[in-house]
PDB file of C-alpha atoms in Angstrom:
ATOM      1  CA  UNK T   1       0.000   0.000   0.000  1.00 40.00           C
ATOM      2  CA  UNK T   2       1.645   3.508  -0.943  1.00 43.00           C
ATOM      3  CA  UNK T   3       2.029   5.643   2.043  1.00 45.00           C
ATOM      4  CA  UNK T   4       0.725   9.183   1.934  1.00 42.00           C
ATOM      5  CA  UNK T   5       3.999  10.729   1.433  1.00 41.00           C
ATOM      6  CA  UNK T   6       4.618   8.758  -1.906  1.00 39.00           C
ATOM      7  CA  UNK T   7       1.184   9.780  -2.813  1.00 39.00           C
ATOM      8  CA  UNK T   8       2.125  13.419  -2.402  1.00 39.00           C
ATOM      9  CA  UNK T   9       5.867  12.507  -4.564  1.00 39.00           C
ATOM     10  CA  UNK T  10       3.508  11.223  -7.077  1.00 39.00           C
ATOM     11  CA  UNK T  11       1.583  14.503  -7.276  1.00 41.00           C
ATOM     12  CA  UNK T  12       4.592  16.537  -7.369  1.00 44.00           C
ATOM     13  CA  UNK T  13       6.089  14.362 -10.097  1.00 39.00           C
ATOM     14  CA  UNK T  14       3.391  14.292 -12.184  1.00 37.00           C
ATOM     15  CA  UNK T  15       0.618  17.076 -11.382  1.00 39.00           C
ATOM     16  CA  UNK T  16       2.621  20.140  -9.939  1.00 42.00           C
ATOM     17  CA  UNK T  17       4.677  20.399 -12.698  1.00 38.00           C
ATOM     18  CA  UNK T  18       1.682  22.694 -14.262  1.00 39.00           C
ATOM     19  CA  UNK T  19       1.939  26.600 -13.519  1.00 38.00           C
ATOM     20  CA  UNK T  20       3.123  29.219 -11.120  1.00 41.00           C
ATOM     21  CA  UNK T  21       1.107  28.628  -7.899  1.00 53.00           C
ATOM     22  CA  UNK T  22      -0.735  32.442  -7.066  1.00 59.00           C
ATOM     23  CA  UNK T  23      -3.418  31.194 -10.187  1.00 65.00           C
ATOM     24  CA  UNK T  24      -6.168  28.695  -8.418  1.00 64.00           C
ATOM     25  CA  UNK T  25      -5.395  26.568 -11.642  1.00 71.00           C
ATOM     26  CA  UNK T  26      -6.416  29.179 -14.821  1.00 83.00           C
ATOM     27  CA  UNK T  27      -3.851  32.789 -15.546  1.00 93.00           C
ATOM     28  CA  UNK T  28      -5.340  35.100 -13.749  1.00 94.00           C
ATOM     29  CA  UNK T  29      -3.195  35.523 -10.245  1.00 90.00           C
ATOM     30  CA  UNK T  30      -5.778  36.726  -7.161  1.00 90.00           C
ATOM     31  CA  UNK T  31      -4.503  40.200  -5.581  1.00 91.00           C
ATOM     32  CA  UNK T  32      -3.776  41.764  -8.612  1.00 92.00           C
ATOM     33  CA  UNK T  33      -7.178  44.416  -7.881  1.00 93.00           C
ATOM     34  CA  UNK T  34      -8.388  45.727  -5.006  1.00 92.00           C
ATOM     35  CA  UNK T  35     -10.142  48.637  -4.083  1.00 94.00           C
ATOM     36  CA  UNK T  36     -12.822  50.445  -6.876  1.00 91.00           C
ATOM     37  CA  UNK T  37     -11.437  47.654  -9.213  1.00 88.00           C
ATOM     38  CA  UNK T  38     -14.731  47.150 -11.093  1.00 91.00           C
ATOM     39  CA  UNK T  39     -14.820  50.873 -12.269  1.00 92.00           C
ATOM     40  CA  UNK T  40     -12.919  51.433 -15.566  1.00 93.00           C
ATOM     41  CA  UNK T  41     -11.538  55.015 -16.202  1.00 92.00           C
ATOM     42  CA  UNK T  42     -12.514  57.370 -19.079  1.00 92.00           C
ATOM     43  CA  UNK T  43     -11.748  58.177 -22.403  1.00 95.00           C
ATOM     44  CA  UNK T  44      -7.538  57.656 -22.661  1.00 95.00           C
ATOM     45  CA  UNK T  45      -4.746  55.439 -22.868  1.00 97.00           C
ATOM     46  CA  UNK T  46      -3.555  54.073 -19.653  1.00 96.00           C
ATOM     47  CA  UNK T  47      -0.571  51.979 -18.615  1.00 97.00           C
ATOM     48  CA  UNK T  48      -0.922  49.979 -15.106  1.00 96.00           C
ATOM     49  CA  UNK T  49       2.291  48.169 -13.791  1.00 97.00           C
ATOM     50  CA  UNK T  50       1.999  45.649 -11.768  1.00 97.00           C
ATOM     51  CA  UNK T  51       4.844  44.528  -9.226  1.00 97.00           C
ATOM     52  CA  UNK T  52       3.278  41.496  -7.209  1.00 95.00           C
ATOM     53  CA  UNK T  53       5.799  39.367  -4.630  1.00 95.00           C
ATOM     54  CA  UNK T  54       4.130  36.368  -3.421  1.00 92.00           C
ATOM     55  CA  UNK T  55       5.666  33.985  -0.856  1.00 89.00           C
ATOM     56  CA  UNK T  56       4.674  29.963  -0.447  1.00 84.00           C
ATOM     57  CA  UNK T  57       4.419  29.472   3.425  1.00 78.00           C
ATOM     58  CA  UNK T  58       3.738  25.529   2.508  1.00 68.00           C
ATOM     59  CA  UNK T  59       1.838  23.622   0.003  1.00 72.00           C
ATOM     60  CA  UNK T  60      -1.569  21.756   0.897  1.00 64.00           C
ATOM     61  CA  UNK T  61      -3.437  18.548  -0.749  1.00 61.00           C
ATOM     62  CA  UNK T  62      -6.265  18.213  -2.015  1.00 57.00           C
ATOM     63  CA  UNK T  63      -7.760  18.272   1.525  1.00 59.00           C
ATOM     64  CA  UNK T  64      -6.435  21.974   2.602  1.00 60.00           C
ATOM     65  CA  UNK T  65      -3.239  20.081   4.779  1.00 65.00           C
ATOM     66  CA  UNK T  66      -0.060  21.003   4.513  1.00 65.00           C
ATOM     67  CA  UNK T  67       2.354  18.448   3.377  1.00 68.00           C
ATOM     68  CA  UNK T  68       5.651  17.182   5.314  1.00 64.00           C
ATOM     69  CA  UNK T  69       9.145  18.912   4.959  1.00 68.00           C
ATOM     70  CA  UNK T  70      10.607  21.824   4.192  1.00 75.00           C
ATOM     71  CA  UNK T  71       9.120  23.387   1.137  1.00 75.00           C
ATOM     72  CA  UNK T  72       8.830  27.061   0.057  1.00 78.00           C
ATOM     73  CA  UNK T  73       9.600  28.811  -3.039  1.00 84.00           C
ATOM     74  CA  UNK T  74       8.189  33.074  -4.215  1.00 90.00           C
ATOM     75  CA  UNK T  75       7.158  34.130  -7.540  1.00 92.00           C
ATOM     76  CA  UNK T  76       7.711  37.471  -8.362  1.00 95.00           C
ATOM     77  CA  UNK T  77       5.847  38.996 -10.574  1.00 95.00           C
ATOM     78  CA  UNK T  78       6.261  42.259 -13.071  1.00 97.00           C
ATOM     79  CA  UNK T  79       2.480  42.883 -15.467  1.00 96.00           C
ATOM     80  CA  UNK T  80       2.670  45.481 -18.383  1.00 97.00           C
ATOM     81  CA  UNK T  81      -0.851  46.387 -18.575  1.00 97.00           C
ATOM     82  CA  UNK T  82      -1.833  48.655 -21.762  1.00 97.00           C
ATOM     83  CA  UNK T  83      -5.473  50.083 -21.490  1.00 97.00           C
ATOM     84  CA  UNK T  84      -7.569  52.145 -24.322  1.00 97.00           C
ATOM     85  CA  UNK T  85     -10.533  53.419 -23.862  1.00 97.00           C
ATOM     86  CA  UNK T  86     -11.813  54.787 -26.682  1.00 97.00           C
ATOM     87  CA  UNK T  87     -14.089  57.223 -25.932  1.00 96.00           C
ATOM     88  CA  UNK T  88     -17.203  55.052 -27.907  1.00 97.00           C
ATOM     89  CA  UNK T  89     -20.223  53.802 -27.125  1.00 96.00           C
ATOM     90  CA  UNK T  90     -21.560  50.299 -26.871  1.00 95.00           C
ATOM     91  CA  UNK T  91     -24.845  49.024 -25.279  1.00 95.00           C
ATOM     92  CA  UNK T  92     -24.885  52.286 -23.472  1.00 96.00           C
ATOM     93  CA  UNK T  93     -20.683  51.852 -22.312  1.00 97.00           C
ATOM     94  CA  UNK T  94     -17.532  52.929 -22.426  1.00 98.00           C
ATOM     95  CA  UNK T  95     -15.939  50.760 -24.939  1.00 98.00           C
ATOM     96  CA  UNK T  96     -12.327  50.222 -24.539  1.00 98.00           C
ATOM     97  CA  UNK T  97     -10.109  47.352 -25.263  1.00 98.00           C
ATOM     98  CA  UNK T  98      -6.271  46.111 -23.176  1.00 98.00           C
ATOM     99  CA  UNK T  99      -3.326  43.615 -23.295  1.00 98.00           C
ATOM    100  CA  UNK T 100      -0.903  42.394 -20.320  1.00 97.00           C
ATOM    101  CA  UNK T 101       2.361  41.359 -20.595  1.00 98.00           C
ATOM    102  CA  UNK T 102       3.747  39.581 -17.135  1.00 96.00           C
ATOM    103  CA  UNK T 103       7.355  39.081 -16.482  1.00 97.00           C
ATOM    104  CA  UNK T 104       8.080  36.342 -14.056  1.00 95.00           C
ATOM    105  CA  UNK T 105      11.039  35.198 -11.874  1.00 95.00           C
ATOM    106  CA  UNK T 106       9.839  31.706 -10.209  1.00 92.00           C
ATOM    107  CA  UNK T 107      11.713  29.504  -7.286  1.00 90.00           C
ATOM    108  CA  UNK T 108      10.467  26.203  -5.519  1.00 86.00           C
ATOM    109  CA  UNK T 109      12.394  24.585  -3.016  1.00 83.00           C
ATOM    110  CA  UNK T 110      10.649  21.568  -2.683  1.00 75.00           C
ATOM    111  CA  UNK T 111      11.621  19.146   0.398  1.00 72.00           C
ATOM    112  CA  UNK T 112       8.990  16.365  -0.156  1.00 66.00           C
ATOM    113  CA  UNK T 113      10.936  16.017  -4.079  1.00 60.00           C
ATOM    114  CA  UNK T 114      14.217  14.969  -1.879  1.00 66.00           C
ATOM    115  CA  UNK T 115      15.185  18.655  -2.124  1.00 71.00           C
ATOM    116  CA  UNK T 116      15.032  19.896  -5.443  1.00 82.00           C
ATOM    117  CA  UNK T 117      15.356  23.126  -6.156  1.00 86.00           C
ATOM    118  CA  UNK T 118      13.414  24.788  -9.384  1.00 86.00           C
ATOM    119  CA  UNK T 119      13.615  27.807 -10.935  1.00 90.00           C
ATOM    120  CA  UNK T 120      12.670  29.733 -14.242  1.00 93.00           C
ATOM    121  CA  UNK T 121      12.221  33.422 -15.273  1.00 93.00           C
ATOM    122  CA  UNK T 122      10.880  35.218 -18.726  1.00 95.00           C
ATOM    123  CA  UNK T 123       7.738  36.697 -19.942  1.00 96.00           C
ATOM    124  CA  UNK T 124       4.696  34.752 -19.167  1.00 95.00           C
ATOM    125  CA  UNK T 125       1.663  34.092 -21.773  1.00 96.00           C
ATOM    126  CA  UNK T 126       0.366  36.888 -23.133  1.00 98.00           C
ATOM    127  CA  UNK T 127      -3.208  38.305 -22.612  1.00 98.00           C
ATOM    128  CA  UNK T 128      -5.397  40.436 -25.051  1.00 98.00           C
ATOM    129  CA  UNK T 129      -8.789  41.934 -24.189  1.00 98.00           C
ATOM    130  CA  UNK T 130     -10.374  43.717 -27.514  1.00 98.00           C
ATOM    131  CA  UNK T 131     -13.688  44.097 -25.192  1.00 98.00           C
ATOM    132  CA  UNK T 132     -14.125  46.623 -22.160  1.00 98.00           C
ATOM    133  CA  UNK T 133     -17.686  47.964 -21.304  1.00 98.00           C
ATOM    134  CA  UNK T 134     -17.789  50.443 -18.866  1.00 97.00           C
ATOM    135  CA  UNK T 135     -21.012  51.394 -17.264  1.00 97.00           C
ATOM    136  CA  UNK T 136     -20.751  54.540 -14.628  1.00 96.00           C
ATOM    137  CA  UNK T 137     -24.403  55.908 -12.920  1.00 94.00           C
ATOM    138  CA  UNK T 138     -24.100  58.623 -10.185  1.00 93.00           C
ATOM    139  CA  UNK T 139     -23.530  56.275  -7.413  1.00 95.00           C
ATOM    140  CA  UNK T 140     -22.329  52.966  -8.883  1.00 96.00           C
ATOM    141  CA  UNK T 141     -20.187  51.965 -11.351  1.00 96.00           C
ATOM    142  CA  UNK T 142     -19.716  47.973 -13.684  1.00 97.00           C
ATOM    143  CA  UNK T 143     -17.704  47.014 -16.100  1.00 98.00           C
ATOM    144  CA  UNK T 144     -18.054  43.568 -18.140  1.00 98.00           C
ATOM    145  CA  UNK T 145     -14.131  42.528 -19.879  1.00 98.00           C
ATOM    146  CA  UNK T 146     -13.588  39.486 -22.422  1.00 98.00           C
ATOM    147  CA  UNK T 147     -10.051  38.246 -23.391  1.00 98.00           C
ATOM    148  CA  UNK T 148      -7.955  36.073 -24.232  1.00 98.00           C
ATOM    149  CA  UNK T 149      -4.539  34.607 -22.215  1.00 97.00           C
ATOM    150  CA  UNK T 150      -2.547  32.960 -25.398  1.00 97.00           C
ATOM    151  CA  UNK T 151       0.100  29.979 -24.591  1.00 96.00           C
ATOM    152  CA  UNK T 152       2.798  31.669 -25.710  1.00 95.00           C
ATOM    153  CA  UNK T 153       5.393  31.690 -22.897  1.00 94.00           C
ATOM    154  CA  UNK T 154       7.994  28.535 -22.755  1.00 92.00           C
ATOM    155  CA  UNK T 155       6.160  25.686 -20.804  1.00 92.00           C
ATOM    156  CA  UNK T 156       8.431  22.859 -19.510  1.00 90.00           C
ATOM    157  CA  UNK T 157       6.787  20.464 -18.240  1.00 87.00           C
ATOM    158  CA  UNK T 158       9.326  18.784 -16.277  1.00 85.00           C
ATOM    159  CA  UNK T 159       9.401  21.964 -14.447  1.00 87.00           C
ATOM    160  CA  UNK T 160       7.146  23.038 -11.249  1.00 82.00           C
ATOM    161  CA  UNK T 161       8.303  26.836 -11.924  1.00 86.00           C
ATOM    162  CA  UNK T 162       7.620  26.906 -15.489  1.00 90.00           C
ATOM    163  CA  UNK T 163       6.790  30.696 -16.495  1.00 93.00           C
ATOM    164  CA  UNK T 164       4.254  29.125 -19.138  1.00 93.00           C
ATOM    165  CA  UNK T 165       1.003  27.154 -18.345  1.00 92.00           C
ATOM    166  CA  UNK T 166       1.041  25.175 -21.549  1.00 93.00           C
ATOM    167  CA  UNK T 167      -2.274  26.372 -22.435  1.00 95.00           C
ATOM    168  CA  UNK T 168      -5.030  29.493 -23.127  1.00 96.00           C
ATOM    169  CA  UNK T 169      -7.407  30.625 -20.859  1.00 97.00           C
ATOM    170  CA  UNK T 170     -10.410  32.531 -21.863  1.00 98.00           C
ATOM    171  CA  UNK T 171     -11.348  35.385 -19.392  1.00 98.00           C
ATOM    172  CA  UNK T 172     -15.003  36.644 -18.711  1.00 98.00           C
ATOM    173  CA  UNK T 173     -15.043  39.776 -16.269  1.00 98.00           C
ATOM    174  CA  UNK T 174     -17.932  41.343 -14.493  1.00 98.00           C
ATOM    175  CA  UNK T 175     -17.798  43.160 -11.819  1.00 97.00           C
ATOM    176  CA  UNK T 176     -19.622  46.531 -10.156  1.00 97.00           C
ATOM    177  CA  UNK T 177     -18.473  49.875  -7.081  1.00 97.00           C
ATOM    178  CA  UNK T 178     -21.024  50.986  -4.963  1.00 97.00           C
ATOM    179  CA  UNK T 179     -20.737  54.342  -3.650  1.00 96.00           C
ATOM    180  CA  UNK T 180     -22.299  54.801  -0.051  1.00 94.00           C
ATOM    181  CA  UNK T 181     -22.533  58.570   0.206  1.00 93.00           C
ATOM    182  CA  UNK T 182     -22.993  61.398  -2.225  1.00 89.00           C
ATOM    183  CA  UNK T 183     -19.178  62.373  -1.640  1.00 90.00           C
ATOM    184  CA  UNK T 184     -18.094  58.979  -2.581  1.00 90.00           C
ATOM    185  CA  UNK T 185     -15.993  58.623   0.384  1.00 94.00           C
ATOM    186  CA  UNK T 186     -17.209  55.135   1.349  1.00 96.00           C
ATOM    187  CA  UNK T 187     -17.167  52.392  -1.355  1.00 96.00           C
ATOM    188  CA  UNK T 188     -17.807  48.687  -1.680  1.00 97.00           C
ATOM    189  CA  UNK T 189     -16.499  46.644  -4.858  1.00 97.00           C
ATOM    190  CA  UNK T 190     -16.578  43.358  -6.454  1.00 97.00           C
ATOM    191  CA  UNK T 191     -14.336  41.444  -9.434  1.00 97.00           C
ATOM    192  CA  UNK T 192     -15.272  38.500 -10.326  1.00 97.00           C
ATOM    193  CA  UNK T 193     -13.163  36.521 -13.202  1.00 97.00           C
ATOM    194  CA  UNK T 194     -14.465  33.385 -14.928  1.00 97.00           C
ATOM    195  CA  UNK T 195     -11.583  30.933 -16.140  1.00 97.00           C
ATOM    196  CA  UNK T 196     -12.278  28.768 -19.311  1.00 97.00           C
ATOM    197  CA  UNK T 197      -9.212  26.386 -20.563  1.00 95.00           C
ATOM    198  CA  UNK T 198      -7.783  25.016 -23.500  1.00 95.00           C
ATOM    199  CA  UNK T 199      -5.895  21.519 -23.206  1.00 93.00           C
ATOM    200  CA  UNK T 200      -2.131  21.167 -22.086  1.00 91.00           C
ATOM    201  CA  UNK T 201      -1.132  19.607 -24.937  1.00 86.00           C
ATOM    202  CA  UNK T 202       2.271  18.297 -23.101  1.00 86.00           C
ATOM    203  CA  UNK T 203       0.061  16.417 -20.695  1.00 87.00           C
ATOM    204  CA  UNK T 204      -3.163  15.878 -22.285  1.00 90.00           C
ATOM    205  CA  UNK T 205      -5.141  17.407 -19.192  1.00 89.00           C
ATOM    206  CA  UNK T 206      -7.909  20.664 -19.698  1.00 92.00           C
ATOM    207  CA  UNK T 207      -7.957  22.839 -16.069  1.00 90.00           C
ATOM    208  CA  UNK T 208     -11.604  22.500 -15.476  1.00 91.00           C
ATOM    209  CA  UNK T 209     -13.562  26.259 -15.348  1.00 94.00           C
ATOM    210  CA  UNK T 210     -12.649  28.517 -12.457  1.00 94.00           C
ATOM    211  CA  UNK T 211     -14.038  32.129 -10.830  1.00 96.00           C
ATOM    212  CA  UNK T 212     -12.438  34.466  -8.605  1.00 96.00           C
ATOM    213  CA  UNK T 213     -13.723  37.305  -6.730  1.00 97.00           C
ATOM    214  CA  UNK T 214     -11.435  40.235  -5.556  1.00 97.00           C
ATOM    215  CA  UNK T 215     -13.324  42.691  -3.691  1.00 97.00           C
ATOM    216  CA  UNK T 216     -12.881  45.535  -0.976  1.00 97.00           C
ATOM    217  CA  UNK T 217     -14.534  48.076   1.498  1.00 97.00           C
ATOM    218  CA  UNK T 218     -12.598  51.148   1.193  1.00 97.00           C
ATOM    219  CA  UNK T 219     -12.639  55.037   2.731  1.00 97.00           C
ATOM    220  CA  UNK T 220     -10.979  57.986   1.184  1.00 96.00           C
ATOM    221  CA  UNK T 221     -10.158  60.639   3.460  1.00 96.00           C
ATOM    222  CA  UNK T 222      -9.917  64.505   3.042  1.00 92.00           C
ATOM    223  CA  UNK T 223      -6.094  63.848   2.189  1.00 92.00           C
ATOM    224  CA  UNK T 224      -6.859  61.967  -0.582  1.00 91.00           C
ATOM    225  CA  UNK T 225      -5.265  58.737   0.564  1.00 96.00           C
ATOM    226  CA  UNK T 226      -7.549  56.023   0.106  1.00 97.00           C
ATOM    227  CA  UNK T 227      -7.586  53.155   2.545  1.00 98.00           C
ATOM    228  CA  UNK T 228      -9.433  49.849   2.663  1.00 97.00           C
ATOM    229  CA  UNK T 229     -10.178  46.152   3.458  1.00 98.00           C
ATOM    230  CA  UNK T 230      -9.607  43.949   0.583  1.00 98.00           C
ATOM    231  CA  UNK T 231      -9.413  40.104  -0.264  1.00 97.00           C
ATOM    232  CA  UNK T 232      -9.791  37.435  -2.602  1.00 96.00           C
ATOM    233  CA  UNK T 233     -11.822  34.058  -3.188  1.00 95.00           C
ATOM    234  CA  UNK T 234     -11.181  31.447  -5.706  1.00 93.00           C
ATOM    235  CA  UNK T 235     -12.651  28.250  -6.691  1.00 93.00           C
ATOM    236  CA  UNK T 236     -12.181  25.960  -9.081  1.00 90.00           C
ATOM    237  CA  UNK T 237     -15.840  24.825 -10.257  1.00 91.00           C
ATOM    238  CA  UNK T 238     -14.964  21.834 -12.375  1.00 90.00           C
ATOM    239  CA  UNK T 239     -12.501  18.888 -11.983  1.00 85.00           C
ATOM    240  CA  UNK T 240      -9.441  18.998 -14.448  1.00 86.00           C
ATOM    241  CA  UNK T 241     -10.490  16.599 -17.165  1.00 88.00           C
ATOM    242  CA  UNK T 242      -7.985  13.598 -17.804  1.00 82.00           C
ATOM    243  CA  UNK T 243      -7.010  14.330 -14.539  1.00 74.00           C
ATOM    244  CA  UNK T 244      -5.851  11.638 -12.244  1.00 71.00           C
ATOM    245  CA  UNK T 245      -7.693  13.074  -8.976  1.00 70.00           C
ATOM    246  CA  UNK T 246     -11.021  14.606  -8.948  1.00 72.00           C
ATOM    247  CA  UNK T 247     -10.245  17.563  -6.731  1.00 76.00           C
ATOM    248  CA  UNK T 248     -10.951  20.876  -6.877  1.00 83.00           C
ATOM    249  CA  UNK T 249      -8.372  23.890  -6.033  1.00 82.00           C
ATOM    250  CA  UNK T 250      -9.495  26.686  -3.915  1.00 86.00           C
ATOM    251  CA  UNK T 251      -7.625  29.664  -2.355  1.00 88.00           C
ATOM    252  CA  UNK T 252      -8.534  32.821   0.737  1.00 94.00           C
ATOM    253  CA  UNK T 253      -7.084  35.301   1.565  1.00 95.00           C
ATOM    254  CA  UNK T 254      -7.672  38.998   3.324  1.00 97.00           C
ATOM    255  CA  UNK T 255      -5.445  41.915   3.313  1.00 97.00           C
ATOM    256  CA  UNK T 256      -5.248  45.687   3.545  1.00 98.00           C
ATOM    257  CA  UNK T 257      -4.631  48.109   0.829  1.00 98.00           C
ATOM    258  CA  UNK T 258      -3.788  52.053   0.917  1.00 98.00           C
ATOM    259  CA  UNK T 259      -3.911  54.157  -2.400  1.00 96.00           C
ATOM    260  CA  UNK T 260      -3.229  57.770  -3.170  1.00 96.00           C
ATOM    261  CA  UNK T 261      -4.089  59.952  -6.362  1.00 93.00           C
ATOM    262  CA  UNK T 262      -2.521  62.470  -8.019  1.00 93.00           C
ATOM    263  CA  UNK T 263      -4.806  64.274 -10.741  1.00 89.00           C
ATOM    264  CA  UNK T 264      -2.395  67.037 -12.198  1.00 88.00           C
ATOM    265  CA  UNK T 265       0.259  64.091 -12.900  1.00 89.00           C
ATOM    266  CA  UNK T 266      -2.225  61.745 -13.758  1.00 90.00           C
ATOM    267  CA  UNK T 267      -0.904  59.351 -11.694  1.00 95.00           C
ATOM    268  CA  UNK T 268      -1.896  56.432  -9.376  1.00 95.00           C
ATOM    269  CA  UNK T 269       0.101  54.394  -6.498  1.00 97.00           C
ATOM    270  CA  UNK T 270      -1.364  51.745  -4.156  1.00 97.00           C
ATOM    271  CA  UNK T 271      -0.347  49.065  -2.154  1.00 97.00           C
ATOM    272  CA  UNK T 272      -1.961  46.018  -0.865  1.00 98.00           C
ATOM    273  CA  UNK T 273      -1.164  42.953   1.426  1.00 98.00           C
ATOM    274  CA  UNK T 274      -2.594  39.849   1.776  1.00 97.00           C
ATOM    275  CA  UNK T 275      -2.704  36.705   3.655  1.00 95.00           C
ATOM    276  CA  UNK T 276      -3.889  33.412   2.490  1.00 91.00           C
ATOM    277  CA  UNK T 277      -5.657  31.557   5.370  1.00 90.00           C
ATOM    278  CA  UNK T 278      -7.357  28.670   3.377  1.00 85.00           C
ATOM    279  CA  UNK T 279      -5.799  27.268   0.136  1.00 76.00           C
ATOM    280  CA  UNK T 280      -6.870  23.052  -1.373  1.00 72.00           C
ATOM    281  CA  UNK T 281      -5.519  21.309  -4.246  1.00 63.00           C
ATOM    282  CA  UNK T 282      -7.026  20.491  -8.036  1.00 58.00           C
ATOM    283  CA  UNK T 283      -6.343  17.822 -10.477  1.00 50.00           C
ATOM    284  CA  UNK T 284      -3.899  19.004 -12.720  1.00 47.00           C
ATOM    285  CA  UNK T 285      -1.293  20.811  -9.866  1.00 53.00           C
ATOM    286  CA  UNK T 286      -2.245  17.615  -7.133  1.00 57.00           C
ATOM    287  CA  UNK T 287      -0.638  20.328  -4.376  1.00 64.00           C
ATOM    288  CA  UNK T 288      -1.970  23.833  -3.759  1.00 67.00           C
ATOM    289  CA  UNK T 289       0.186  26.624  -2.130  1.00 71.00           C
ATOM    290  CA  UNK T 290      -0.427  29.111   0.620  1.00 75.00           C
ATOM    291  CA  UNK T 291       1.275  31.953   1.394  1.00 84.00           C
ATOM    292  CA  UNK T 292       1.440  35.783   1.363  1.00 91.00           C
ATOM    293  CA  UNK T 293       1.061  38.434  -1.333  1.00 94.00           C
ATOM    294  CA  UNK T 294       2.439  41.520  -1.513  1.00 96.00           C
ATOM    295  CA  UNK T 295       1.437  44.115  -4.241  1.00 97.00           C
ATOM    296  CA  UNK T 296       2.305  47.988  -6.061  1.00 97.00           C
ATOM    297  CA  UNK T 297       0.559  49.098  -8.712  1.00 96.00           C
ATOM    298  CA  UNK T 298       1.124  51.948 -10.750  1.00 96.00           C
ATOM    299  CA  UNK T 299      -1.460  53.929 -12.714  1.00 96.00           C
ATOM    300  CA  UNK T 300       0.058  56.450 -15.409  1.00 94.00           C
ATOM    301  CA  UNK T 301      -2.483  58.369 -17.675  1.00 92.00           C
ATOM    302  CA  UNK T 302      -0.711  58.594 -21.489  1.00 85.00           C
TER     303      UNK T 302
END
């Protein structure tokens, strides 16, 4: 009878050897948005930069434990984001469109693999979104995004830390701000992401659909700085098909955030921290990690 640690070898060998770990098991990496993330900005061309740091405390099964030995890695994580809106009109929106190029440095040091140590850095797979509706009313605000996350990023598959995922993801976004007073000092957001997957063709295996919902409760003060509760839920709805196990990765996590705005630059900073306090293991990855994530983002108006 195989033990449960050469159960867990097993999964490393052949399940983990998938994707970077902040994803539940699609592109999209949870923490990237926090507060007023469902409100997309006006006519213009926008970069956002990205610079997320996330740290693997340990890696759970499929059951939410943490496996034996020492094992830890980080990803690190620099997005280009490019945004247009175009100052049309669709259904009554803003119509705008976007693309996102992530850099990634990657590092597992995986005790329960005797060890090993993995590593691999480069640009990630591409995304491009030719839809963004915006919808803005006095007190609310909702945006709806489709796109596209191409496999074009090297994908070993032999290789935990892989920068690729050796497949495309189609993303659906919807997502809405409340405002709670006239001043719009008090708001409460939602940003939901739907995951849809192509097969791995190196393994044979399609990542069943996932969502994830990054929301946040924040106040602005007479300062301008912006501060706020924020956090991020992730489930993976289906089980990876050609799979060898039929679970289903999940992920939790809470943080703070703090933001500031400068209009006559036309420039945005915030920062955000978050702690995973619940993470379980899908098919296709077999372990699932937990840790921290730490996040900047830059908003520059072109």
């Amino acid at each position: 009878m195989q033990t449960r640690k050469t159960v867990w070898l097993a999964a490393l060998g052949a399940s983990l050897v998938a994707t970077p770990v902040l994803a539940v098991n699609g592109h999209y990496p949870p923490g990237i948005e926090g507060l007023n993330a469902a409100a997309a900005p006006s006519e213009g061309l926008y970069y956002r930069g990205y610079l997320l740091h996330y740290d693997v405390e340990h890696f759970n099964d499929g059951t939410g434990t943490a496996v034996p030995g020492d094992n830890s890695g980080s990803v690190t994580a620099l997005a280009h984001r490019f945004i247009w809106m175009t100052g049309k009109q669709f259904l009554g929106a803003d119509y705008g469109m976007e693309a996102i190029v992530p850099m990634l440095d990657i590092e597992f040091e995986l005790g329960i693999a005797g060890g090993q140590r993995f590593d691999d850095d480069g640009i990630g797979d591409v995304f491009v979104g030719p839809l963004i509706l915006g919808w803005h009313g006095e007190q609310w605000d909702a945006t709806f995004a489709a796109g596209h996350w191409f496999d074009s990023a090297d994908f070993d598959v032999a290789n935990p830390a892989s920068v690729g995922k050796g497949y495309g993801t189609t993303m659906l976004t919807l997502g809405g701000v409340w405002h709670l007073d006239a001043e719009k000092r008090w708001n409460v957001s939602a940003l939901s992401r739907y995951e849809i997957k192509t097969e791995q063709d190196d393994t044979g295996i399609t990542p069943g659909d996932s969502w994830l919902v990054e929301w946040g409760i924040g106040h602005r003060l007479t300062s301008g700085l912006e501060l706020g509760l924020v956090g991020y839920d992730a489930w993976q709805l289906e089980a990876d098909d050609g799979a060898t196990t039929g679970d289903k990765a999940e992920r939790h996590a809470i943080g703070v955030e703090a933001g500031y705005l400068w209009p006559t630059a036309g420039v945005m900073l915030k920062g955000a921290a978050y702690h995973e306090y619940d993470a379980g293991a899908g098919g296709l990855k077999g372990l699932e990690s937990e840790g921290d994530t730490f996040r900047l983002q830059l908003t520059k108006f072109l």
